[in-house]
Coordinates of C-alpha atoms in Angstrom, one line a residue:
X1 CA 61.0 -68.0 124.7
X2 CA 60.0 -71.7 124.0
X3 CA 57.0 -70.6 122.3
X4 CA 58.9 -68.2 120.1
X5 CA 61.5 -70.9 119.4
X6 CA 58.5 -73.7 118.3
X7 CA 57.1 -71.0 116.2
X8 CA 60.4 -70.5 114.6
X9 CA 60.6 -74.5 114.1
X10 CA 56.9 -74.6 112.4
X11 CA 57.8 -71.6 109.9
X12 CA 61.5 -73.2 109.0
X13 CA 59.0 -76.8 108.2
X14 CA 56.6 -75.0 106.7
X15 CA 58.9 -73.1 104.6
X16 CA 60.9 -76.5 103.6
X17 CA 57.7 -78.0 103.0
X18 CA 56.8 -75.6 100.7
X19 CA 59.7 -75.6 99.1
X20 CA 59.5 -79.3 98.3
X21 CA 56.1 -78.6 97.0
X22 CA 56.9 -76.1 94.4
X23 CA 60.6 -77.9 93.3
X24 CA 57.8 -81.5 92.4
X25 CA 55.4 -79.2 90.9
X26 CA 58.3 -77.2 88.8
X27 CA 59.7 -81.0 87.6
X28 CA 56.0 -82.5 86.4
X29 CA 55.7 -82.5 83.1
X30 CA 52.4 -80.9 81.6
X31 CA 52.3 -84.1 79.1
X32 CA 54.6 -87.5 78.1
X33 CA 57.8 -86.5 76.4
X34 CA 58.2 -89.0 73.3
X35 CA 61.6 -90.1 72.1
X36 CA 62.5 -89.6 68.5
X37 CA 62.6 -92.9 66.7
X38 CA 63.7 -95.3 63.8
X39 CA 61.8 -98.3 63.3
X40 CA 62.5 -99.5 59.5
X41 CA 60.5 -102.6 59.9
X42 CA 61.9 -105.5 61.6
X43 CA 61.6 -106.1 65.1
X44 CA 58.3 -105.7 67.4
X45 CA 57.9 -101.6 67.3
X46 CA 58.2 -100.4 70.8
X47 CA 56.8 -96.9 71.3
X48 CA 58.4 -94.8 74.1
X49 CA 57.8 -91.9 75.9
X50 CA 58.9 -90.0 79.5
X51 CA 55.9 -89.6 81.5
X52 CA 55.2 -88.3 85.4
X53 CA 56.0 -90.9 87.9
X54 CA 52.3 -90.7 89.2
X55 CA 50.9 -90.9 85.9
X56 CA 48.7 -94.3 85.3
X57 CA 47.7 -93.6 81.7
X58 CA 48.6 -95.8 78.9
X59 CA 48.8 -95.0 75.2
X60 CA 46.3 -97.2 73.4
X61 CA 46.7 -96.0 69.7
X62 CA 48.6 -93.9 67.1
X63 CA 47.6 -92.2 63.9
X64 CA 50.4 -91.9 61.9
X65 CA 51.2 -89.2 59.2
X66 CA 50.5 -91.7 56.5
X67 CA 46.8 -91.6 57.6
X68 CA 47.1 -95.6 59.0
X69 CA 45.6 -96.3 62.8
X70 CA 47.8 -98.5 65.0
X71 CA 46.2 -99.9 68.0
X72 CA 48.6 -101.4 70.8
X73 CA 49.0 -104.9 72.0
X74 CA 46.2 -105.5 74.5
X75 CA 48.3 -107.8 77.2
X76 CA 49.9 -104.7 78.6
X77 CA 46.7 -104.0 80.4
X78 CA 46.1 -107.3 81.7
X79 CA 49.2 -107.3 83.6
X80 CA 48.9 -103.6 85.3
X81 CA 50.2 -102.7 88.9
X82 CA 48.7 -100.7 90.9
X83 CA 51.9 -98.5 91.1
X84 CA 52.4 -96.9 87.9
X85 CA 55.9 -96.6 89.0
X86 CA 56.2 -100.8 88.4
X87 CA 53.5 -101.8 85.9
X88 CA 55.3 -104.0 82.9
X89 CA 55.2 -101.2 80.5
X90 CA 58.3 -99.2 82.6
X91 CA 62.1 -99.7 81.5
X92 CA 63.5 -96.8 83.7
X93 CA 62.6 -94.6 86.5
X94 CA 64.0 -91.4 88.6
X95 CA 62.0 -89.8 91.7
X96 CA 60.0 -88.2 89.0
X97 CA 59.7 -89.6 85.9
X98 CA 59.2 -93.0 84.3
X99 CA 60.6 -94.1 81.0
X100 CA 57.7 -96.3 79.2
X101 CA 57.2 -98.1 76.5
X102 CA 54.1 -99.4 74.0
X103 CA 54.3 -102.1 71.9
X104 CA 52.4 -102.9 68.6
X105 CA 52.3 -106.2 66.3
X106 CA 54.7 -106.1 63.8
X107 CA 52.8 -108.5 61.4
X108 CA 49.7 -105.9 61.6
X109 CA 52.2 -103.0 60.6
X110 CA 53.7 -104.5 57.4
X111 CA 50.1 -105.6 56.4
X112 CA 49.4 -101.5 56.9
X113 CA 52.3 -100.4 55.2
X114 CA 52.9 -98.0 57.5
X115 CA 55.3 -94.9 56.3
X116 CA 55.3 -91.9 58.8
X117 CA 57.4 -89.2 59.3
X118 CA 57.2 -86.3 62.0
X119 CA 54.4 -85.7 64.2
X120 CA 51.5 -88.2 65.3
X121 CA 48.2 -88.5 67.2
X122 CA 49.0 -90.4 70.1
X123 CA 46.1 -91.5 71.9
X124 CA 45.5 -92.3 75.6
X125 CA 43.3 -94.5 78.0
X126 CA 42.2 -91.9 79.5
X127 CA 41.1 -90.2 77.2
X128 CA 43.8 -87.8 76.4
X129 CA 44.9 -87.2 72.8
X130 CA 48.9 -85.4 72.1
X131 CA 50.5 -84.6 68.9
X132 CA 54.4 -85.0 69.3
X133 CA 56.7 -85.7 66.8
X134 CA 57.9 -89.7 67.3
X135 CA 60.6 -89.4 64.0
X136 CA 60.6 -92.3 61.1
X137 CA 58.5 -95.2 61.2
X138 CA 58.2 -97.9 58.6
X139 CA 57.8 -101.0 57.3
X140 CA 59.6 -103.5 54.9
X141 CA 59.4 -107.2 54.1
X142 CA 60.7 -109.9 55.7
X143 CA 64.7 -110.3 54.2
X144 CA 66.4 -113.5 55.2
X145 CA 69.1 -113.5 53.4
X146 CA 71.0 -116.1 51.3
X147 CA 72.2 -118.7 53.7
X148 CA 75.9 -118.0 53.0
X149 CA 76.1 -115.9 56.5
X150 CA 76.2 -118.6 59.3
X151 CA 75.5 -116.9 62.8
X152 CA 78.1 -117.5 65.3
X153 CA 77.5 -115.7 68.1
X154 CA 75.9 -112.1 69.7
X155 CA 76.3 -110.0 72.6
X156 CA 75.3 -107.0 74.1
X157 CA 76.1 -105.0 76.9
X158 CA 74.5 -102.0 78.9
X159 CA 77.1 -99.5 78.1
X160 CA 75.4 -99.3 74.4
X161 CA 77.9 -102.1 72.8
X162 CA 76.8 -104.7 70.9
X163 CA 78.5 -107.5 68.6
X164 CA 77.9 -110.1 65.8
X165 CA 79.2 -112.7 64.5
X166 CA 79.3 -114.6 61.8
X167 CA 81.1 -117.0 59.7
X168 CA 80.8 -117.2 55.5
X169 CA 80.4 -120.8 53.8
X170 CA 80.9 -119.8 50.4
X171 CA 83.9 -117.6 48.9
X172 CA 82.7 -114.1 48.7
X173 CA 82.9 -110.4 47.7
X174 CA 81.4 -107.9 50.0
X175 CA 80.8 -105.0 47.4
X176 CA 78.8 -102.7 49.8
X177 CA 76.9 -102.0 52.9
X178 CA 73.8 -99.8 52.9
X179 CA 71.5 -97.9 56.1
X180 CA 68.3 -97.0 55.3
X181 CA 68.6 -94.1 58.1
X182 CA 71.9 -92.2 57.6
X183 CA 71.4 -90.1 60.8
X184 CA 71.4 -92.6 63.2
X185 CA 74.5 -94.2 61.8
X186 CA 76.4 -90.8 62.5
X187 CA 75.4 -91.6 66.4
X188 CA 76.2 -95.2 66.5
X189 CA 79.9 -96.2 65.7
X190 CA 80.7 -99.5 64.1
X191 CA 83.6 -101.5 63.1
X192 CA 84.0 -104.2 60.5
X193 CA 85.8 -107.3 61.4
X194 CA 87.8 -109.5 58.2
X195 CA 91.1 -110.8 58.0
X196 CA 91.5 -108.9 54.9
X197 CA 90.5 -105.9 56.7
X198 CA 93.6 -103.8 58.6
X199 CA 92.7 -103.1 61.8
X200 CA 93.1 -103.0 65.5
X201 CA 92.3 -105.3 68.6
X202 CA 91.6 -109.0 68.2
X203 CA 93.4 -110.8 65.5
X204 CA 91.3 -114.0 65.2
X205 CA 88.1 -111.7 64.8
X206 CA 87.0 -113.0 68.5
X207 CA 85.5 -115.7 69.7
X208 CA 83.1 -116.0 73.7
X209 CA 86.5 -115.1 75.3
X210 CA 87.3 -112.4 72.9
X211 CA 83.8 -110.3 73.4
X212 CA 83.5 -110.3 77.0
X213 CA 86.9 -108.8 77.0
X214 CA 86.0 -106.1 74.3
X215 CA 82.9 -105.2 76.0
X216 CA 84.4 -102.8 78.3
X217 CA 87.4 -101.9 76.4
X218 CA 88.1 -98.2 74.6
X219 CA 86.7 -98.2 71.1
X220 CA 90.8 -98.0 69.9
X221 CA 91.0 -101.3 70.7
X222 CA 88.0 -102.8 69.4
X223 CA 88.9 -105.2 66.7
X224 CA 87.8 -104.2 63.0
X225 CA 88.4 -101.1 60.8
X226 CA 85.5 -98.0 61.3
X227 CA 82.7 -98.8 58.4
X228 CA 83.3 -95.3 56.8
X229 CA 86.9 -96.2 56.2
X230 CA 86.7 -99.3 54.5
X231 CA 87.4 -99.7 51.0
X232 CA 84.9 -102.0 49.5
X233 CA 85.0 -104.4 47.7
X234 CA 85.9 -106.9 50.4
X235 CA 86.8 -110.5 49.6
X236 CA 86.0 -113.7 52.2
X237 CA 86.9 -117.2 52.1
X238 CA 85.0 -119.9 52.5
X239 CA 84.9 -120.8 56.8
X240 CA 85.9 -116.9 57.4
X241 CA 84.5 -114.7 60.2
X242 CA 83.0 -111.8 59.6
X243 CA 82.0 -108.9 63.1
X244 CA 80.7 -106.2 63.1
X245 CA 80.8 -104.2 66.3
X246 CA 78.6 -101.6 67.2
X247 CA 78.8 -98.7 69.9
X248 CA 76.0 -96.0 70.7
X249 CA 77.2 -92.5 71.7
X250 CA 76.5 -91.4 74.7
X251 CA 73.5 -89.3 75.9
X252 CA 72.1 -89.7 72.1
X253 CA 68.4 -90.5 73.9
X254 CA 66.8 -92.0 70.8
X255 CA 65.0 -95.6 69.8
X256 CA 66.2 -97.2 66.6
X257 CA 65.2 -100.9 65.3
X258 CA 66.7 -101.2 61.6
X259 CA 68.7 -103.2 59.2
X260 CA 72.0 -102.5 57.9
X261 CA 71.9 -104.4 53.8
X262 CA 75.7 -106.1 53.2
X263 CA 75.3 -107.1 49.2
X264 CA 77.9 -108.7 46.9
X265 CA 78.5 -111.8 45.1
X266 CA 79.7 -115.2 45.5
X267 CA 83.0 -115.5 43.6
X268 CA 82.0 -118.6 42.1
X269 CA 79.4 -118.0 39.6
X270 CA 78.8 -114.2 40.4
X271 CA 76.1 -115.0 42.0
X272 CA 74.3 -112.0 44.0
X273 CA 73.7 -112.4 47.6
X274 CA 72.2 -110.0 50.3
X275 CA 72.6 -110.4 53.9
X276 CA 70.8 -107.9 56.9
X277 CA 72.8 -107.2 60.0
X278 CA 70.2 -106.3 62.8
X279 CA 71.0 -102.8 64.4
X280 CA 68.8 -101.8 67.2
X281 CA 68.4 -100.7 71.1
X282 CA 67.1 -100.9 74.2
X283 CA 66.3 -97.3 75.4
X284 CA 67.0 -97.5 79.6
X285 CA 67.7 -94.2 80.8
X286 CA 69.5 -92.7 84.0
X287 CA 68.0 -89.4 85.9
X288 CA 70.6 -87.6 83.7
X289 CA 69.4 -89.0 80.5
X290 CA 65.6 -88.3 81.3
X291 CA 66.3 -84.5 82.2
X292 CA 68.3 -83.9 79.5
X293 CA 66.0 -85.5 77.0
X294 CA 63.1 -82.9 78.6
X295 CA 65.5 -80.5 78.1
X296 CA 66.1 -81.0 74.4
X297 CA 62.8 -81.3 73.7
X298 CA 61.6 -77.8 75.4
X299 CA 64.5 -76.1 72.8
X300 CA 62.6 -77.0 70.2

């Protein structure tokens, strides 16, 4: 009877352990799942990709559609762990999966001119070459505006909410604001911030106290009007502040690194001015993001 009852325990293990076995196997992936980006040229371009937990490989280069050859920054590899699982190139992790990222020199892509859209070569350490489709990357000069923007403050939280600040030393009219990637804007809600502007929330257009306090609350009560509602043009006095707050959607598992283009013209003398308002993230993904972005991408 004992024997019979330990050969019962051994199967029920052995059983379970296989199992296990085939639920890891049935969760690896076969290669690295890449997010869909938008990089429009400012910023340090940040390649990331989904990859197997166990996986030690590192992507090295990528040949973009526009024929150009990127190689990535070399101090990645100086500063590996042993464990793939916590080398410097991971932002997130799950019992399966790690969320990694590549970066390349910005100054190196503008001097390429790099324009790509859609698929790429993506090339490996290991030797392993993919083709996956990485979305829109390019480049643009350097746009520092016209110095009548003064930077007051910026935050940024982990529940995809950032905000900036500013605060106009000339009298102004805001006559438009422009995107060079339309589709991400549907996916990341923002609000405007004037006093000329009806709105909600915050009537001094916030201040330190004011943004920690807004970080957490519901977008109804964010102060500012939506940017698809406003009627430009906008006018500004001289020692006004000007917000814009900005709110990702949730689950929409995608890198963006872009400028949003405010132009208008100073009210004394007419003269143009153009002023870029930085819009980007910092992909960091739960064990529910990472299976759903697998999941998207197997639909395709």
């Amino acid at each position: 009877m004992k024997g019979k009852t330990f050969m019962i325990s051994l199967l029920i293990i052995a059983i379970s352990w296989g199992g296990n076995l085939w639920f890891y196997q049935s969760k690896q992936l076969k290669e690295p799942v890449f997010l869909e980006h938008f990089y429009g040229g400012v910023g340090m371009f940040e390649l990331y990709y989904l990859t197997n937990r166990d996986d030690p490989a590192q992507v090295v280069s990528v040949e973009f559609s526009d024929g150009t050859t990127l190689h990535a920054e070399s101090d990645y590899y100086a500063l590996q762990n042993e464990n793939p699982a916590y080398g410097p190139d991971v932002r997130s992790r799950s019992s399966h999966y790690l969320l990694k990222t590549t970066r390349f020199d910005e100054q190196q892509m503008r001097e390429m001119s790099v324009d790509h859209e859609g698929q790429a070569t993506i090339h490996f350490n290991n030797g392993k070459t993919i083709i996956s489709d990485i979305g829109k990357v390019t480049t643009s000069e350097l746009r520092d505006g016209n110095g009548i923007f003064r930077s007051q403050s910026s935050s940024s939280s982990s529940n995809g909410r950032s905000i900036r600040s500013f605060t106009v030393v000339e009298d102004i009219k805001i006559e438009s604001m422009t995107s060079p990637f339309p589709d991400v804007d549907e996916d990341v809600k923002m609000k405007l911030y004037t006093s000329s502007i009806g709105s909600t929330g915050t009537p001094d257009g916030g201040g330190p106290r004011s943004y920690s306090k807004e970080m957490d609350k519901d977008w109804s009560e964010v102060a500012g009007a939506p940017l698809e509602s406003i009627d430009f043009p906008i006018e500004m006095k001289r020692g006004e502040r000007i917000r814009l707050t900005m709110q990702e959607k949730p689950n929409e598992i995608r890198s963006y690194s872009y400028e949003i283009v405010m132009e208008g013209k100073m009210i004394n003398g007419e003269q143009p001015f153009m002023q870029p308002f930085y819009v980007s993230n910092d992909p960091q993904f739960s064990t529910e993001q990472m299976d759903l972005l697998i999941e998207r991408r197997r639909s395709r």
